[in-house]
Amino acid sequence: HFKNASDLSLQQRKSTLLATLHIPSNAIRASRVRQFLTCGKKNCRCHDGRRHGPFHYLVQCMGVGSIRKFLLKTPAQRKEAEASITAYGELQKGLEELSQINTELLRRGLALDEWPRRRAG
């Protein structure tokens, strides 16, 4: 949607983003997963469809074929994990918008560092 924006409005939005974007100290790139599980006991109720749980996990992809997963044992941990995942997502949205603005400015042949320097000086 930046193709129809003026150079000035793109540069102003970029300045606003740069002034307001901050890296949250609690940011976590992960997902929260809720699972119901079956155990290894042959006569347990979980084998009749009444599985154990829910269990809440924080899951991170560490690279191809590598996943880190741990149990969020308390409601406080689950709340903190959710807030941290949300904080990371908000940062990512801001960085994506900045990237799109920079791409459009570059496509127009404008210097990417010119506007913030000119305003600061």
mmCIF file of N, CA, C and O in Angstrom, residues 16-121:
data_model
loop_
_atom_site.group_PDB
_atom_site.id
_atom_site.type_symbol
_atom_site.label_atom_id
_atom_site.label_comp_id
_atom_site.label_asym_id
_atom_site.label_seq_id
_atom_site.Cartn_x
_atom_site.Cartn_y
_atom_site.Cartn_z
ATOM 1 N N THR A 16 8.892 8.225 12.212
ATOM 2 C CA THR A 16 8.049 7.861 13.353
ATOM 3 C C THR A 16 8.364 6.444 13.828
ATOM 4 O O THR A 16 8.498 6.201 15.028
ATOM 5 N N LEU A 17 8.484 5.520 12.890
ATOM 6 C CA LEU A 17 8.826 4.140 13.251
ATOM 7 C C LEU A 17 10.167 4.068 13.967
ATOM 8 O O LEU A 17 10.301 3.394 14.991
ATOM 9 N N LEU A 18 11.161 4.749 13.425
ATOM 10 C CA LEU A 18 12.492 4.711 14.034
ATOM 11 C C LEU A 18 12.483 5.316 15.436
ATOM 12 O O LEU A 18 13.213 4.865 16.313
ATOM 13 N N ALA A 19 11.638 6.314 15.648
ATOM 14 C CA ALA A 19 11.565 6.957 16.965
ATOM 15 C C ALA A 19 10.805 6.099 17.978
ATOM 16 O O ALA A 19 11.055 6.196 19.175
ATOM 17 N N THR A 20 9.876 5.281 17.500
ATOM 18 C CA THR A 20 9.018 4.538 18.422
ATOM 19 C C THR A 20 9.374 3.067 18.555
ATOM 20 O O THR A 20 8.969 2.433 19.539
ATOM 21 N N LEU A 21 10.088 2.505 17.590
ATOM 22 C CA LEU A 21 10.455 1.091 17.691
ATOM 23 C C LEU A 21 11.486 0.901 18.796
ATOM 24 O O LEU A 21 12.473 1.628 18.874
ATOM 25 N N HIS A 22 11.236 -0.051 19.648
ATOM 26 C CA HIS A 22 12.216 -0.415 20.664
ATOM 27 C C HIS A 22 12.186 -1.932 20.812
ATOM 28 O O HIS A 22 11.183 -2.575 20.510
ATOM 29 N N ILE A 23 13.270 -2.467 21.268
ATOM 30 C CA ILE A 23 13.356 -3.912 21.458
ATOM 31 C C ILE A 23 12.884 -4.214 22.880
ATOM 32 O O ILE A 23 13.528 -3.833 23.848
ATOM 33 N N PRO A 24 11.740 -4.900 23.010
ATOM 34 C CA PRO A 24 11.239 -5.228 24.342
ATOM 35 C C PRO A 24 12.151 -6.241 25.030
ATOM 36 O O PRO A 24 12.573 -7.218 24.412
ATOM 37 N N SER A 25 12.438 -6.007 26.283
ATOM 38 C CA SER A 25 13.355 -6.899 27.001
ATOM 39 C C SER A 25 12.764 -8.283 27.233
ATOM 40 O O SER A 25 13.491 -9.232 27.497
ATOM 41 N N ASN A 26 11.447 -8.408 27.123
ATOM 42 C CA ASN A 26 10.810 -9.696 27.369
ATOM 43 C C ASN A 26 10.471 -10.457 26.085
ATOM 44 O O ASN A 26 9.795 -11.481 26.132
ATOM 45 N N ALA A 27 10.935 -9.985 24.935
ATOM 46 C CA ALA A 27 10.567 -10.591 23.654
ATOM 47 C C ALA A 27 11.062 -12.032 23.540
ATOM 48 O O ALA A 27 12.212 -12.334 23.864
ATOM 49 N N ILE A 28 10.161 -12.897 23.092
ATOM 50 C CA ILE A 28 10.498 -14.304 22.831
ATOM 51 C C ILE A 28 9.899 -14.695 21.495
ATOM 52 O O ILE A 28 8.709 -14.501 21.257
ATOM 53 N N ARG A 29 10.730 -15.255 20.607
ATOM 54 C CA ARG A 29 10.254 -15.784 19.329
ATOM 55 C C ARG A 29 9.916 -17.249 19.559
ATOM 56 O O ARG A 29 10.785 -18.110 19.605
ATOM 57 N N ALA A 30 8.645 -17.507 19.764
ATOM 58 C CA ALA A 30 8.202 -18.861 20.076
ATOM 59 C C ALA A 30 6.695 -18.948 19.884
ATOM 60 O O ALA A 30 6.050 -17.965 19.530
ATOM 61 N N SER A 31 6.172 -20.132 20.152
ATOM 62 C CA SER A 31 4.727 -20.368 20.148
ATOM 63 C C SER A 31 4.348 -21.022 21.463
ATOM 64 O O SER A 31 5.150 -21.729 22.066
ATOM 65 N N ARG A 32 3.115 -20.778 21.863
ATOM 66 C CA ARG A 32 2.583 -21.481 23.026
ATOM 67 C C ARG A 32 1.647 -22.560 22.508
ATOM 68 O O ARG A 32 0.753 -22.288 21.721
ATOM 69 N N VAL A 33 1.874 -23.782 22.945
ATOM 70 C CA VAL A 33 1.113 -24.928 22.455
ATOM 71 C C VAL A 33 0.407 -25.589 23.625
ATOM 72 O O VAL A 33 0.990 -25.764 24.693
ATOM 73 N N ARG A 34 -0.839 -25.959 23.406
ATOM 74 C CA ARG A 34 -1.627 -26.671 24.402
ATOM 75 C C ARG A 34 -1.853 -28.090 23.891
ATOM 76 O O ARG A 34 -2.300 -28.282 22.765
ATOM 77 N N GLN A 35 -1.529 -29.089 24.735
ATOM 78 C CA GLN A 35 -1.648 -30.482 24.312
ATOM 79 C C GLN A 35 -2.359 -31.323 25.367
ATOM 80 O O GLN A 35 -2.244 -31.069 26.563
ATOM 81 N N PHE A 36 -3.051 -32.333 24.886
ATOM 82 C CA PHE A 36 -3.616 -33.388 25.716
ATOM 83 C C PHE A 36 -2.857 -34.651 25.329
ATOM 84 O O PHE A 36 -2.674 -34.933 24.146
ATOM 85 N N LEU A 37 -2.396 -35.408 26.321
ATOM 86 C CA LEU A 37 -1.494 -36.525 26.049
ATOM 87 C C LEU A 37 -2.020 -37.849 26.596
ATOM 88 O O LEU A 37 -2.836 -37.887 27.506
ATOM 89 N N THR A 38 -1.474 -38.920 26.027
ATOM 90 C CA THR A 38 -1.710 -40.259 26.558
ATOM 91 C C THR A 38 -0.420 -40.730 27.218
ATOM 92 O O THR A 38 0.676 -40.393 26.779
ATOM 93 N N CYS A 39 -0.571 -41.514 28.272
ATOM 94 C CA CYS A 39 0.601 -41.996 29.002
ATOM 95 C C CYS A 39 0.911 -43.442 28.590
ATOM 96 O O CYS A 39 0.255 -44.011 27.729
ATOM 97 N N GLY A 40 1.875 -44.021 29.236
ATOM 98 C CA GLY A 40 2.305 -45.381 28.907
ATOM 99 C C GLY A 40 1.612 -46.473 29.697
ATOM 100 O O GLY A 40 1.870 -47.654 29.483
ATOM 101 N N LYS A 41 0.738 -46.128 30.609
ATOM 102 C CA LYS A 41 0.039 -47.135 31.414
ATOM 103 C C LYS A 41 -1.082 -47.763 30.582
ATOM 104 O O LYS A 41 -1.966 -47.071 30.074
ATOM 105 N N LYS A 42 -1.068 -49.072 30.466
ATOM 106 C CA LYS A 42 -2.014 -49.759 29.589
ATOM 107 C C LYS A 42 -3.468 -49.606 30.011
ATOM 108 O O LYS A 42 -4.363 -49.535 29.173
ATOM 109 N N ASN A 43 -3.758 -49.567 31.305
ATOM 110 C CA ASN A 43 -5.133 -49.504 31.785
ATOM 111 C C ASN A 43 -5.600 -48.090 32.135
ATOM 112 O O ASN A 43 -6.639 -47.925 32.767
ATOM 113 N N CYS A 44 -4.876 -47.101 31.738
ATOM 114 C CA CYS A 44 -5.204 -45.712 32.085
ATOM 115 C C CYS A 44 -6.391 -45.215 31.252
ATOM 116 O O CYS A 44 -6.584 -45.626 30.101
ATOM 117 N N ARG A 45 -7.148 -44.299 31.838
ATOM 118 C CA ARG A 45 -8.309 -43.702 31.178
ATOM 119 C C ARG A 45 -7.955 -42.979 29.887
ATOM 120 O O ARG A 45 -8.790 -42.819 29.001
ATOM 121 N N CYS A 46 -6.688 -42.548 29.766
ATOM 122 C CA CYS A 46 -6.296 -41.767 28.596
ATOM 123 C C CYS A 46 -6.360 -42.585 27.304
ATOM 124 O O CYS A 46 -6.484 -42.022 26.217
ATOM 125 N N HIS A 47 -6.330 -43.898 27.425
ATOM 126 C CA HIS A 47 -6.416 -44.749 26.240
ATOM 127 C C HIS A 47 -7.863 -44.946 25.797
ATOM 128 O O HIS A 47 -8.117 -45.507 24.734
ATOM 129 N N ASP A 48 -8.817 -44.484 26.612
ATOM 130 C CA ASP A 48 -10.236 -44.540 26.266
ATOM 131 C C ASP A 48 -10.729 -43.199 25.733
ATOM 132 O O ASP A 48 -11.931 -42.980 25.639
ATOM 133 N N GLY A 49 -9.813 -42.287 25.432
ATOM 134 C CA GLY A 49 -10.193 -40.987 24.879
ATOM 135 C C GLY A 49 -10.181 -39.846 25.866
ATOM 136 O O GLY A 49 -10.351 -38.692 25.480
ATOM 137 N N ARG A 50 -10.000 -40.112 27.147
ATOM 138 C CA ARG A 50 -9.951 -39.048 28.166
ATOM 139 C C ARG A 50 -8.494 -38.766 28.506
ATOM 140 O O ARG A 50 -7.987 -39.174 29.534
ATOM 141 N N ARG A 51 -7.841 -38.077 27.589
ATOM 142 C CA ARG A 51 -6.398 -37.859 27.725
ATOM 143 C C ARG A 51 -6.052 -36.909 28.870
ATOM 144 O O ARG A 51 -6.892 -36.159 29.346
ATOM 145 N N HIS A 52 -4.795 -36.940 29.280
ATOM 146 C CA HIS A 52 -4.279 -36.076 30.346
ATOM 147 C C HIS A 52 -4.049 -34.672 29.788
ATOM 148 O O HIS A 52 -3.617 -34.496 28.666
ATOM 149 N N GLY A 53 -4.299 -33.680 30.632
ATOM 150 C CA GLY A 53 -4.021 -32.321 30.202
ATOM 151 C C GLY A 53 -5.176 -31.403 30.512
ATOM 152 O O GLY A 53 -6.107 -31.785 31.219
ATOM 153 N N PRO A 54 -5.103 -30.197 30.029
ATOM 154 C CA PRO A 54 -4.143 -29.722 29.040
ATOM 155 C C PRO A 54 -2.786 -29.383 29.651
ATOM 156 O O PRO A 54 -2.695 -28.961 30.794
ATOM 157 N N PHE A 55 -1.744 -29.581 28.852
ATOM 158 C CA PHE A 55 -0.389 -29.187 29.197
ATOM 159 C C PHE A 55 -0.019 -28.044 28.255
ATOM 160 O O PHE A 55 -0.315 -28.084 27.065
ATOM 161 N N HIS A 56 0.617 -27.024 28.801
ATOM 162 C CA HIS A 56 0.999 -25.849 28.018
ATOM 163 C C HIS A 56 2.518 -25.840 27.869
ATOM 164 O O HIS A 56 3.244 -25.952 28.851
ATOM 165 N N TYR A 57 2.966 -25.668 26.622
ATOM 166 C CA TYR A 57 4.396 -25.673 26.320
ATOM 167 C C TYR A 57 4.786 -24.406 25.575
ATOM 168 O O TYR A 57 3.991 -23.848 24.816
ATOM 169 N N LEU A 58 6.020 -23.985 25.778
ATOM 170 C CA LEU A 58 6.640 -22.955 24.969
ATOM 171 C C LEU A 58 7.498 -23.703 23.962
ATOM 172 O O LEU A 58 8.323 -24.546 24.355
ATOM 173 N N VAL A 59 7.306 -23.429 22.680
ATOM 174 C CA VAL A 59 7.998 -24.167 21.626
ATOM 175 C C VAL A 59 8.741 -23.176 20.737
ATOM 176 O O VAL A 59 8.161 -22.209 20.250
ATOM 177 N N GLN A 60 10.039 -23.447 20.523
ATOM 178 C CA GLN A 60 10.868 -22.616 19.653
ATOM 179 C C GLN A 60 11.526 -23.486 18.592
ATOM 180 O O GLN A 60 12.058 -24.555 18.901
ATOM 181 N N CYS A 61 11.508 -22.999 17.367
ATOM 182 C CA CYS A 61 12.259 -23.639 16.296
ATOM 183 C C CYS A 61 13.670 -23.057 16.332
ATOM 184 O O CYS A 61 13.855 -21.855 16.177
ATOM 185 N N MET A 62 14.648 -23.905 16.565
ATOM 186 C CA MET A 62 16.035 -23.445 16.693
ATOM 187 C C MET A 62 16.815 -23.585 15.382
ATOM 188 O O MET A 62 17.949 -23.177 15.291
ATOM 189 N N GLY A 63 16.206 -24.172 14.396
ATOM 190 C CA GLY A 63 16.847 -24.405 13.111
ATOM 191 C C GLY A 63 16.230 -25.641 12.493
ATOM 192 O O GLY A 63 15.331 -26.262 13.068
ATOM 193 N N VAL A 64 16.716 -26.011 11.334
ATOM 194 C CA VAL A 64 16.175 -27.166 10.633
ATOM 195 C C VAL A 64 16.303 -28.409 11.513
ATOM 196 O O VAL A 64 17.399 -28.774 11.931
ATOM 197 N N GLY A 65 15.183 -29.004 11.840
ATOM 198 C CA GLY A 65 15.169 -30.242 12.622
ATOM 199 C C GLY A 65 15.451 -30.074 14.103
ATOM 200 O O GLY A 65 15.607 -31.057 14.810
ATOM 201 N N SER A 66 15.530 -28.849 14.579
ATOM 202 C CA SER A 66 15.851 -28.618 15.985
ATOM 203 C C SER A 66 14.760 -27.778 16.646
ATOM 204 O O SER A 66 14.534 -26.630 16.268
ATOM 205 N N ILE A 67 14.093 -28.379 17.616
ATOM 206 C CA ILE A 67 13.013 -27.698 18.331
ATOM 207 C C ILE A 67 13.313 -27.718 19.818
ATOM 208 O O ILE A 67 13.778 -28.717 20.363
ATOM 209 N N ARG A 68 13.054 -26.596 20.450
ATOM 210 C CA ARG A 68 13.206 -26.482 21.905
ATOM 211 C C ARG A 68 11.806 -26.354 22.483
ATOM 212 O O ARG A 68 11.012 -25.528 22.044
ATOM 213 N N LYS A 69 11.494 -27.173 23.478
ATOM 214 C CA LYS A 69 10.150 -27.210 24.038
ATOM 215 C C LYS A 69 10.251 -27.406 25.539
ATOM 216 O O LYS A 69 11.018 -28.242 26.003
ATOM 217 N N PHE A 70 9.495 -26.601 26.294
ATOM 218 C CA PHE A 70 9.448 -26.867 27.726
ATOM 219 C C PHE A 70 8.079 -26.537 28.281
ATOM 220 O O PHE A 70 7.333 -25.729 27.741
ATOM 221 N N LEU A 71 7.747 -27.192 29.362
ATOM 222 C CA LEU A 71 6.448 -27.099 29.994
ATOM 223 C C LEU A 71 6.308 -25.791 30.761
ATOM 224 O O LEU A 71 7.182 -25.417 31.538
ATOM 225 N N LEU A 72 5.212 -25.094 30.529
ATOM 226 C CA LEU A 72 4.859 -23.899 31.296
ATOM 227 C C LEU A 72 3.972 -24.384 32.434
ATOM 228 O O LEU A 72 2.794 -24.668 32.250
ATOM 229 N N LYS A 73 4.542 -24.519 33.609
ATOM 230 C CA LYS A 73 3.879 -25.200 34.720
ATOM 231 C C LYS A 73 2.814 -24.374 35.421
ATOM 232 O O LYS A 73 1.834 -24.917 35.910
ATOM 233 N N THR A 74 2.993 -23.075 35.480
ATOM 234 C CA THR A 74 2.071 -22.250 36.266
ATOM 235 C C THR A 74 1.310 -21.272 35.369
ATOM 236 O O THR A 74 1.787 -20.910 34.282
ATOM 237 N N PRO A 75 0.156 -20.819 35.839
ATOM 238 C CA PRO A 75 -0.566 -19.779 35.091
ATOM 239 C C PRO A 75 0.282 -18.517 34.894
ATOM 240 O O PRO A 75 0.197 -17.870 33.852
ATOM 241 N N ALA A 76 1.112 -18.187 35.877
ATOM 242 C CA ALA A 76 1.982 -17.005 35.751
ATOM 243 C C ALA A 76 2.982 -17.193 34.605
ATOM 244 O O ALA A 76 3.237 -16.257 33.841
ATOM 245 N N GLN A 77 3.545 -18.388 34.482
ATOM 246 C CA GLN A 77 4.470 -18.664 33.372
ATOM 247 C C GLN A 77 3.745 -18.567 32.033
ATOM 248 O O GLN A 77 4.289 -18.033 31.071
ATOM 249 N N ARG A 78 2.541 -19.082 31.963
ATOM 250 C CA ARG A 78 1.773 -19.036 30.717
ATOM 251 C C ARG A 78 1.458 -17.587 30.330
ATOM 252 O O ARG A 78 1.581 -17.204 29.167
ATOM 253 N N LYS A 79 1.084 -16.782 31.329
ATOM 254 C CA LYS A 79 0.784 -15.370 31.080
ATOM 255 C C LYS A 79 2.030 -14.622 30.600
ATOM 256 O O LYS A 79 1.975 -13.837 29.657
ATOM 257 N N GLU A 80 3.147 -14.871 31.266
ATOM 258 C CA GLU A 80 4.416 -14.229 30.886
ATOM 259 C C GLU A 80 4.845 -14.651 29.481
ATOM 260 O O GLU A 80 5.295 -13.825 28.684
ATOM 261 N N ALA A 81 4.701 -15.927 29.176
ATOM 262 C CA ALA A 81 5.060 -16.424 27.847
ATOM 263 C C ALA A 81 4.201 -15.755 26.778
ATOM 264 O O ALA A 81 4.712 -15.322 25.738
ATOM 265 N N GLU A 82 2.917 -15.646 27.028
ATOM 266 C CA GLU A 82 2.003 -15.021 26.063
ATOM 267 C C GLU A 82 2.370 -13.563 25.834
ATOM 268 O O GLU A 82 2.404 -13.089 24.695
ATOM 269 N N ALA A 83 2.671 -12.836 26.902
ATOM 270 C CA ALA A 83 3.070 -11.429 26.779
ATOM 271 C C ALA A 83 4.382 -11.297 26.002
ATOM 272 O O ALA A 83 4.542 -10.387 25.179
ATOM 273 N N SER A 84 5.307 -12.202 26.232
ATOM 274 C CA SER A 84 6.608 -12.159 25.561
ATOM 275 C C SER A 84 6.488 -12.482 24.084
ATOM 276 O O SER A 84 7.152 -11.874 23.242
ATOM 277 N N ILE A 85 5.637 -13.431 23.762
ATOM 278 C CA ILE A 85 5.396 -13.784 22.358
ATOM 279 C C ILE A 85 4.719 -12.621 21.638
ATOM 280 O O ILE A 85 5.078 -12.274 20.516
ATOM 281 N N THR A 86 3.768 -11.978 22.301
ATOM 282 C CA THR A 86 3.085 -10.818 21.732
ATOM 283 C C THR A 86 4.065 -9.670 21.519
ATOM 284 O O THR A 86 4.031 -9.002 20.478
ATOM 285 N N ALA A 87 4.954 -9.421 22.479
ATOM 286 C CA ALA A 87 5.949 -8.349 22.359
ATOM 287 C C ALA A 87 6.839 -8.581 21.145
ATOM 288 O O ALA A 87 7.140 -7.646 20.391
ATOM 289 N N TYR A 88 7.260 -9.815 20.947
ATOM 290 C CA TYR A 88 8.093 -10.137 19.786
ATOM 291 C C TYR A 88 7.317 -9.900 18.492
ATOM 292 O O TYR A 88 7.841 -9.341 17.535
ATOM 293 N N GLY A 89 6.060 -10.295 18.470
ATOM 294 C CA GLY A 89 5.237 -10.105 17.279
ATOM 295 C C GLY A 89 5.058 -8.639 16.926
ATOM 296 O O GLY A 89 5.082 -8.266 15.746
ATOM 297 N N GLU A 90 4.873 -7.798 17.938
ATOM 298 C CA GLU A 90 4.726 -6.360 17.697
ATOM 299 C C GLU A 90 6.018 -5.767 17.128
ATOM 300 O O GLU A 90 5.976 -4.935 16.225
ATOM 301 N N LEU A 91 7.146 -6.175 17.673
ATOM 302 C CA LEU A 91 8.436 -5.718 17.147
ATOM 303 C C LEU A 91 8.586 -6.160 15.693
ATOM 304 O O LEU A 91 8.987 -5.376 14.826
ATOM 305 N N GLN A 92 8.235 -7.393 15.421
ATOM 306 C CA GLN A 92 8.355 -7.935 14.070
ATOM 307 C C GLN A 92 7.462 -7.159 13.089
ATOM 308 O O GLN A 92 7.868 -6.882 11.962
ATOM 309 N N LYS A 93 6.250 -6.795 13.515
ATOM 310 C CA LYS A 93 5.358 -6.000 12.655
ATOM 311 C C LYS A 93 5.975 -4.647 12.325
ATOM 312 O O LYS A 93 5.920 -4.196 11.181
ATOM 313 N N GLY A 94 6.559 -3.999 13.318
ATOM 314 C CA GLY A 94 7.202 -2.709 13.085
ATOM 315 C C GLY A 94 8.386 -2.811 12.147
ATOM 316 O O GLY A 94 8.563 -1.977 11.250
ATOM 317 N N LEU A 95 9.190 -3.839 12.328
ATOM 318 C CA LEU A 95 10.345 -4.041 11.449
ATOM 319 C C LEU A 95 9.900 -4.360 10.026
ATOM 320 O O LEU A 95 10.535 -3.926 9.054
ATOM 321 N N GLU A 96 8.818 -5.109 9.885
ATOM 322 C CA GLU A 96 8.298 -5.420 8.552
ATOM 323 C C GLU A 96 7.820 -4.158 7.849
ATOM 324 O O GLU A 96 8.082 -3.957 6.661
ATOM 325 N N GLU A 97 7.129 -3.282 8.579
ATOM 326 C CA GLU A 97 6.686 -2.020 7.978
ATOM 327 C C GLU A 97 7.878 -1.165 7.560
ATOM 328 O O GLU A 97 7.895 -0.600 6.466
ATOM 329 N N LEU A 98 8.893 -1.089 8.406
ATOM 330 C CA LEU A 98 10.110 -0.346 8.070
ATOM 331 C C LEU A 98 10.757 -0.919 6.813
ATOM 332 O O LEU A 98 11.180 -0.183 5.924
ATOM 333 N N SER A 99 10.811 -2.236 6.716
ATOM 334 C CA SER A 99 11.380 -2.890 5.540
ATOM 335 C C SER A 99 10.605 -2.541 4.276
ATOM 336 O O SER A 99 11.199 -2.266 3.224
ATOM 337 N N GLN A 100 9.281 -2.545 4.360
ATOM 338 C CA GLN A 100 8.457 -2.221 3.194
ATOM 339 C C GLN A 100 8.648 -0.761 2.765
ATOM 340 O O GLN A 100 8.715 -0.462 1.573
ATOM 341 N N ILE A 101 8.737 0.138 3.740
ATOM 342 C CA ILE A 101 8.988 1.552 3.424
ATOM 343 C C ILE A 101 10.356 1.702 2.762
ATOM 344 O O ILE A 101 10.489 2.369 1.739
ATOM 345 N N ASN A 102 11.385 1.075 3.336
ATOM 346 C CA ASN A 102 12.723 1.164 2.753
ATOM 347 C C ASN A 102 12.760 0.586 1.339
ATOM 348 O O ASN A 102 13.429 1.128 0.458
ATOM 349 N N THR A 103 12.035 -0.505 1.120
ATOM 350 C CA THR A 103 11.978 -1.100 -0.218
ATOM 351 C C THR A 103 11.368 -0.122 -1.213
ATOM 352 O O THR A 103 11.884 0.059 -2.325
ATOM 353 N N GLU A 104 10.281 0.540 -0.817
ATOM 354 C CA GLU A 104 9.627 1.501 -1.710
ATOM 355 C C GLU A 104 10.516 2.716 -1.954
ATOM 356 O O GLU A 104 10.628 3.193 -3.084
ATOM 357 N N LEU A 105 11.183 3.216 -0.928
ATOM 358 C CA LEU A 105 12.102 4.343 -1.117
ATOM 359 C C LEU A 105 13.250 3.966 -2.046
ATOM 360 O O LEU A 105 13.635 4.745 -2.925
ATOM 361 N N LEU A 106 13.784 2.769 -1.875
ATOM 362 C CA LEU A 106 14.861 2.285 -2.738
ATOM 363 C C LEU A 106 14.371 2.142 -4.172
ATOM 364 O O LEU A 106 15.067 2.522 -5.120
ATOM 365 N N ARG A 107 13.153 1.610 -4.345
ATOM 366 C CA ARG A 107 12.578 1.468 -5.684
ATOM 367 C C ARG A 107 12.459 2.827 -6.372
ATOM 368 O O ARG A 107 12.674 2.947 -7.574
ATOM 369 N N ARG A 108 12.183 3.866 -5.600
ATOM 370 C CA ARG A 108 12.052 5.221 -6.150
ATOM 371 C C ARG A 108 13.397 5.906 -6.366
ATOM 372 O O ARG A 108 13.465 7.030 -6.841
ATOM 373 N N GLY A 109 14.475 5.240 -5.976
ATOM 374 C CA GLY A 109 15.803 5.809 -6.168
ATOM 375 C C GLY A 109 16.222 6.783 -5.081
ATOM 376 O O GLY A 109 17.146 7.570 -5.276
ATOM 377 N N LEU A 110 15.573 6.741 -3.954
ATOM 378 C CA LEU A 110 15.901 7.641 -2.852
ATOM 379 C C LEU A 110 16.883 6.961 -1.891
ATOM 380 O O LEU A 110 16.834 5.748 -1.692
ATOM 381 N N ALA A 111 17.747 7.751 -1.288
ATOM 382 C CA ALA A 111 18.710 7.220 -0.321
ATOM 383 C C ALA A 111 17.974 6.828 0.957
ATOM 384 O O ALA A 111 17.138 7.578 1.459
ATOM 385 N N LEU A 112 18.287 5.663 1.476
ATOM 386 C CA LEU A 112 17.578 5.158 2.654
ATOM 387 C C LEU A 112 17.967 5.876 3.936
ATOM 388 O O LEU A 112 17.165 5.979 4.859
ATOM 389 N N ASP A 113 19.173 6.383 4.030
ATOM 390 C CA ASP A 113 19.626 7.044 5.248
ATOM 391 C C ASP A 113 19.474 8.565 5.196
ATOM 392 O O ASP A 113 19.723 9.240 6.172
ATOM 393 N N GLU A 114 19.064 9.092 4.056
ATOM 394 C CA GLU A 114 19.047 10.535 3.869
ATOM 395 C C GLU A 114 18.077 11.259 4.807
ATOM 396 O O GLU A 114 18.439 12.220 5.452
ATOM 397 N N TRP A 115 16.855 10.806 4.925
ATOM 398 C CA TRP A 115 15.827 11.527 5.677
ATOM 399 C C TRP A 115 16.154 11.654 7.167
ATOM 400 O O TRP A 115 16.146 12.764 7.700
ATOM 401 N N PRO A 116 16.451 10.575 7.875
ATOM 402 C CA PRO A 116 16.725 10.744 9.303
ATOM 403 C C PRO A 116 17.920 11.659 9.574
ATOM 404 O O PRO A 116 17.910 12.430 10.493
ATOM 405 N N ARG A 117 18.959 11.575 8.723
ATOM 406 C CA ARG A 117 20.131 12.433 8.913
ATOM 407 C C ARG A 117 19.783 13.894 8.687
ATOM 408 O O ARG A 117 20.218 14.764 9.418
ATOM 409 N N ARG A 118 19.026 14.166 7.650
ATOM 410 C CA ARG A 118 18.659 15.536 7.320
ATOM 411 C C ARG A 118 17.840 16.160 8.448
ATOM 412 O O ARG A 118 18.055 17.307 8.824
ATOM 413 N N ARG A 119 16.909 15.390 9.028
ATOM 414 C CA ARG A 119 16.084 15.919 10.123
ATOM 415 C C ARG A 119 16.908 16.145 11.379
ATOM 416 O O ARG A 119 16.690 17.081 12.112
ATOM 417 N N ALA A 120 17.846 15.216 11.652
ATOM 418 C CA ALA A 120 18.647 15.333 12.873
ATOM 419 C C ALA A 120 19.634 16.485 12.777
ATOM 420 O O ALA A 120 19.991 17.086 13.770
ATOM 421 N N GLY A 121 20.122 16.775 11.576
ATOM 422 C CA GLY A 121 21.132 17.811 11.384
ATOM 423 C C GLY A 121 20.504 19.098 11.203
ATOM 424 O O GLY A 121 20.639 20.144 11.588
#
